[in-house]
Tab-separated table of C-alpha atoms in Angstrom:
chain	number	residue	atom	x	y	z
I	50	UNK	CA	199.554	155.137	37.263
I	51	UNK	CA	201.721	152.450	38.922
I	52	UNK	CA	205.046	152.996	38.684
I	53	UNK	CA	205.592	156.487	40.261
I	54	UNK	CA	203.685	155.753	43.050
I	55	UNK	CA	205.560	152.716	43.717
I	56	UNK	CA	208.445	154.537	43.939
I	57	UNK	CA	207.445	157.017	46.043
I	58	UNK	CA	205.470	154.544	48.665
I	59	UNK	CA	209.372	152.597	49.018
I	60	UNK	CA	210.911	155.555	50.203
I	61	UNK	CA	208.473	156.565	51.992
I	62	UNK	CA	208.449	153.201	54.149
I	63	UNK	CA	212.112	153.224	54.375
I	64	UNK	CA	211.615	156.715	56.018
I	65	UNK	CA	209.280	154.506	58.500
I	66	UNK	CA	211.265	151.786	58.595
I	67	UNK	CA	214.628	153.797	59.586
I	68	UNK	CA	212.357	155.928	61.857
I	69	UNK	CA	210.853	153.041	63.810
I	70	UNK	CA	214.367	151.472	64.084
I	71	UNK	CA	215.751	154.754	65.393
I	72	UNK	CA	213.179	154.878	68.556
I	73	UNK	CA	213.534	151.123	68.823
I	74	UNK	CA	216.873	151.368	69.306
I	75	UNK	CA	217.346	154.870	71.149
I	76	UNK	CA	214.039	154.774	73.799
I	77	UNK	CA	213.575	150.783	73.730
I	78	UNK	CA	209.919	150.855	71.894
I	79	UNK	CA	209.203	147.052	71.744
I	80	UNK	CA	206.379	148.415	69.138
I	81	UNK	CA	208.545	150.656	67.149
I	82	UNK	CA	210.761	147.067	65.748
I	83	UNK	CA	207.828	145.176	65.214
I	84	UNK	CA	206.649	148.567	63.327
I	85	UNK	CA	210.417	148.014	61.247
I	86	UNK	CA	209.732	144.602	60.918
I	87	UNK	CA	206.485	145.035	59.471
I	88	UNK	CA	207.554	147.475	56.995
I	89	UNK	CA	210.754	145.847	55.999
I	90	UNK	CA	208.778	143.346	53.265
I	91	UNK	CA	205.930	145.932	52.206
I	92	UNK	CA	208.543	148.164	50.981
I	93	UNK	CA	210.913	145.446	48.968
I	94	UNK	CA	207.678	144.720	47.670
I	95	UNK	CA	206.955	148.394	46.192
I	96	UNK	CA	210.715	149.050	45.335
I	97	UNK	CA	210.470	145.555	43.227
I	98	UNK	CA	207.028	146.984	41.722
I	99	UNK	CA	209.015	149.669	40.760
I	100	UNK	CA	211.980	148.860	38.854
I	101	UNK	CA	209.881	146.360	37.540
I	102	UNK	CA	207.568	148.599	35.788
I	103	UNK	CA	210.517	151.440	35.743
I	104	UNK	CA	212.220	148.318	33.016
I	105	UNK	CA	209.111	147.493	30.890
I	106	UNK	CA	208.733	151.028	30.668
I	107	UNK	CA	212.344	151.749	29.581
I	108	UNK	CA	212.280	149.295	26.761
I	109	UNK	CA	209.896	151.509	24.713
I	110	UNK	CA	211.109	155.158	25.802
I	111	UNK	CA	215.018	154.281	25.976
I	112	UNK	CA	215.722	151.483	23.334
I	113	UNK	CA	216.556	149.150	26.674
I	114	UNK	CA	215.428	147.227	29.440
I	115	UNK	CA	218.426	148.359	32.042
I	116	UNK	CA	220.555	150.810	32.172
I	117	UNK	CA	222.975	151.876	35.101
I	118	UNK	CA	221.744	155.149	35.304
I	119	UNK	CA	222.047	156.841	39.192
I	120	UNK	CA	218.460	156.812	39.860
I	121	UNK	CA	217.972	152.837	38.555
I	122	UNK	CA	221.085	151.629	40.521
I	123	UNK	CA	220.185	153.872	43.517
I	124	UNK	CA	216.825	152.182	43.727
I	125	UNK	CA	217.788	148.753	43.293
I	126	UNK	CA	220.342	149.091	46.389
I	127	UNK	CA	217.402	150.551	48.080
I	128	UNK	CA	215.715	147.163	47.266
I	129	UNK	CA	219.030	145.403	48.434
I	130	UNK	CA	218.773	147.035	51.964
I	131	UNK	CA	215.172	145.971	52.411
I	132	UNK	CA	216.442	142.563	51.714
I	133	UNK	CA	219.444	143.027	53.831
I	134	UNK	CA	217.052	144.452	56.754
I	135	UNK	CA	215.023	141.154	56.615
I	136	UNK	CA	217.791	139.143	55.667
I	137	UNK	CA	219.317	139.852	59.515
I	138	UNK	CA	216.025	139.794	61.154
I	139	UNK	CA	216.233	136.215	59.902
I	140	UNK	CA	220.223	135.323	60.542
I	141	UNK	CA	220.067	136.291	64.164
I	142	UNK	CA	217.957	134.034	66.742
I	143	UNK	CA	217.658	136.719	69.549
I	144	UNK	CA	214.877	138.694	69.059
I	145	UNK	CA	216.948	141.713	70.580
I	146	UNK	CA	220.196	141.530	68.878
I	147	UNK	CA	218.213	140.964	65.746
I	148	UNK	CA	216.767	144.500	65.998
I	149	UNK	CA	219.881	145.997	67.004
I	150	UNK	CA	221.734	145.294	64.064
I	151	UNK	CA	218.679	145.639	60.848
I	152	UNK	CA	217.744	148.617	62.439
I	153	UNK	CA	221.416	149.974	62.509
I	154	UNK	CA	221.577	148.743	58.662
I	155	UNK	CA	218.270	150.868	58.301
I	156	UNK	CA	219.397	153.613	60.058
I	157	UNK	CA	222.798	153.994	57.587
I	158	UNK	CA	220.746	152.853	54.558
I	159	UNK	CA	218.867	155.826	55.068
I	160	UNK	CA	221.314	158.306	53.456
I	161	UNK	CA	220.185	156.614	50.235
I	162	UNK	CA	216.930	158.463	50.486
I	163	UNK	CA	218.192	161.576	48.999
I	164	UNK	CA	220.363	160.040	47.342
I	165	UNK	CA	217.534	158.714	44.953
I	166	UNK	CA	215.704	161.926	45.033
I	167	UNK	CA	218.300	164.474	43.830
I	168	UNK	CA	220.170	161.367	41.627
I	169	UNK	CA	218.631	163.008	38.219
I	170	UNK	CA	220.241	166.660	39.188
I	171	UNK	CA	223.467	165.823	40.476
I	172	UNK	CA	224.401	163.450	37.829
I	173	UNK	CA	223.602	163.677	33.938
I	174	UNK	CA	221.162	160.816	33.437
I	175	UNK	CA	218.349	159.151	31.102
I	176	UNK	CA	215.768	158.872	34.145
I	177	UNK	CA	212.691	161.760	33.975
I	178	UNK	CA	213.702	164.757	35.725
I	179	UNK	CA	211.455	165.948	38.493
I	180	UNK	CA	207.650	167.013	37.434
I	181	UNK	CA	205.745	167.658	40.405
I	182	UNK	CA	208.260	167.836	43.258
I	183	UNK	CA	209.903	171.339	42.096
I	184	UNK	CA	209.529	175.229	43.179
I	185	UNK	CA	208.225	175.894	39.743
I	186	UNK	CA	204.436	174.561	39.077
I	187	UNK	CA	204.270	171.065	38.063
I	188	UNK	CA	205.092	170.671	34.741
I	189	UNK	CA	202.616	167.506	33.915
I	190	UNK	CA	198.863	168.424	32.509
I	191	UNK	CA	196.252	168.289	35.462
I	192	UNK	CA	194.492	165.948	33.770
I	193	UNK	CA	197.594	163.448	34.459
I	194	UNK	CA	198.410	164.927	37.725
I	195	UNK	CA	195.537	164.688	39.501
I	196	UNK	CA	194.691	160.476	38.754
I	197	UNK	CA	198.505	160.474	39.940
I	198	UNK	CA	198.580	162.100	43.259
I	199	UNK	CA	194.751	160.041	43.926
I	200	UNK	CA	197.054	157.009	43.140
I	201	UNK	CA	199.842	157.919	44.894
I	202	UNK	CA	197.371	158.301	48.740
I	203	UNK	CA	195.853	155.167	47.816
I	204	UNK	CA	199.188	153.233	47.432
I	205	UNK	CA	200.162	154.896	51.220
I	206	UNK	CA	196.366	154.322	52.456
I	207	UNK	CA	197.508	150.707	51.453
I	208	UNK	CA	200.535	150.482	52.931
I	209	UNK	CA	198.561	152.154	56.447
I	210	UNK	CA	196.290	148.674	56.479
I	211	UNK	CA	199.038	146.570	55.999
I	212	UNK	CA	201.171	148.072	57.876
I	213	UNK	CA	198.880	147.510	60.565
I	214	UNK	CA	198.016	143.460	59.943
I	215	UNK	CA	201.812	143.046	59.556
I	216	UNK	CA	202.465	144.578	63.119
I	217	UNK	CA	199.882	142.728	64.762
I	218	UNK	CA	201.061	139.874	63.450
I	219	UNK	CA	204.726	140.633	64.484
I	220	UNK	CA	202.921	141.122	68.317
I	221	UNK	CA	201.884	137.957	68.811
I	222	UNK	CA	204.707	136.003	66.931
I	223	UNK	CA	207.505	137.829	69.232
I	224	UNK	CA	205.331	137.406	72.511
I	225	UNK	CA	203.790	133.998	71.089
I	226	UNK	CA	205.072	132.363	74.816
I	227	UNK	CA	203.181	134.760	76.863
I	228	UNK	CA	200.163	133.896	78.637
I	229	UNK	CA	198.170	136.287	77.013
I	230	UNK	CA	198.982	135.084	73.539
I	231	UNK	CA	197.824	131.976	74.329
I	232	UNK	CA	194.478	132.952	76.284
I	233	UNK	CA	193.730	135.029	72.797
I	234	UNK	CA	194.352	131.918	70.824
I	235	UNK	CA	192.862	129.515	72.372
I	236	UNK	CA	189.484	132.561	72.831
I	237	UNK	CA	190.088	132.178	69.293
I	238	UNK	CA	189.860	128.709	68.566
I	239	UNK	CA	186.626	128.449	70.790
I	240	UNK	CA	184.887	131.388	68.540
I	241	UNK	CA	186.068	130.991	65.578
I	242	UNK	CA	186.400	128.055	63.308
I	243	UNK	CA	188.010	128.369	60.136
I	244	UNK	CA	186.192	128.066	57.402
I	245	UNK	CA	187.134	125.694	54.365
I	246	UNK	CA	187.057	126.757	50.657
I	247	UNK	CA	184.206	124.435	49.859
I	248	UNK	CA	182.404	126.116	52.806
I	249	UNK	CA	183.130	129.572	51.471
I	250	UNK	CA	181.671	129.347	48.093
I	251	UNK	CA	178.435	127.149	49.655
I	252	UNK	CA	178.102	130.762	51.503
I	253	UNK	CA	175.572	129.101	54.304
I	254	UNK	CA	173.257	127.883	51.624
I	255	UNK	CA	173.338	130.961	50.060
I	256	UNK	CA	175.768	130.726	47.354
I	257	UNK	CA	172.811	131.486	44.662
I	258	UNK	CA	172.072	135.116	46.161
I	259	UNK	CA	175.685	135.869	47.037
I	260	UNK	CA	177.746	135.331	44.248
I	261	UNK	CA	174.642	136.439	41.938
I	262	UNK	CA	174.639	139.541	43.849
I	263	UNK	CA	178.338	139.509	43.395
I	264	UNK	CA	177.823	138.902	40.102
I	265	UNK	CA	175.484	141.767	39.135
I	266	UNK	CA	177.618	144.084	41.072
I	267	UNK	CA	180.647	143.473	38.931
I	268	UNK	CA	178.426	143.744	35.930
I	269	UNK	CA	177.313	147.377	36.800
I	270	UNK	CA	180.586	148.683	37.303
I	271	UNK	CA	181.856	147.038	34.312
I	272	UNK	CA	179.396	148.867	32.981
I	273	UNK	CA	179.310	152.135	34.419
I	274	UNK	CA	183.000	151.835	33.309
I	275	UNK	CA	182.124	150.737	29.439
I	276	UNK	CA	179.571	152.880	28.927
I	277	UNK	CA	181.222	156.219	29.238
I	278	UNK	CA	183.566	155.487	26.535
I	279	UNK	CA	181.015	153.989	24.515
I	280	UNK	CA	179.526	156.575	24.305
I	281	UNK	CA	182.054	159.040	23.760
I	282	UNK	CA	182.818	157.066	20.651
I	283	UNK	CA	179.555	157.216	19.428
I	284	UNK	CA	179.437	160.872	19.801
I	285	UNK	CA	182.240	161.611	17.859
I	286	UNK	CA	181.006	159.371	15.240
I	287	UNK	CA	177.787	161.070	15.127
I	288	UNK	CA	179.797	164.567	14.866
I	289	UNK	CA	182.011	163.281	12.515
I	290	UNK	CA	179.414	162.437	10.506
I	291	UNK	CA	177.592	165.670	10.844
I	292	UNK	CA	180.917	167.005	9.413
I	293	UNK	CA	180.662	165.678	6.685
I	294	UNK	CA	177.341	166.209	5.482
I	295	UNK	CA	177.437	169.765	6.321
I	296	UNK	CA	180.739	169.260	3.976
I	297	UNK	CA	178.762	167.773	0.992
I	298	UNK	CA	176.387	170.438	1.167
I	299	UNK	CA	178.273	173.047	1.501
I	300	UNK	CA	179.374	171.283	-1.796
I	301	UNK	CA	176.311	170.554	-3.415
I	302	UNK	CA	175.095	174.570	-2.686
I	303	UNK	CA	178.575	175.577	-4.185
I	304	UNK	CA	178.395	173.896	-7.529
I	305	UNK	CA	174.195	174.370	-7.477
I	306	UNK	CA	175.529	178.612	-7.633
């Protein structure tokens, strides 16, 4: 499951970005502005992923890769809002002014979030309606619901890890002229040497043992994935053979009688 978790995450990230931008504008908290700036490219990538995967499924389901459906159009607008936020951040030299302008765009664009969510209810659209977030029980079978929810949680954890890394990078870039950043960089330069690709593959002389271990691990994981599939097919084939044998025996017994 990729399309639905990606779409959910694109909405979630935008809400985080808009709220962080609002906190930065109202309470002048620089960290909030950094979180908003760090979230924008992540949200844009997942909005793009949701649109692409949705269009790929749209062809077999609707007969077209794209229709100007209410849900699709509002999701496309969300992608443009992300791109507009990033464009304002890049276009304005003064960082504080850039944060204010892009933050206002993010806050105003927040009106698009409920439009995306309720578009399938307000308009007669081709897009599938709600199957999980509704007052009645989900109409999706539990065998599909659990993997979908697990994938959604995994996407959010992935976003949490990415936004922390990007926020750290944003802090280093914004404070690049400050003394503490220069001291940190100097300490890193003294203690850490950047590894090139040859050193990476060489693994300090232990390449054979390291890459062999990775290869065996990958093979074991792959075997654990494939073996249940093969086992299931063999079991089904064995059951089918048993059913055919029983049918033949019944025919023989009926013929003898």
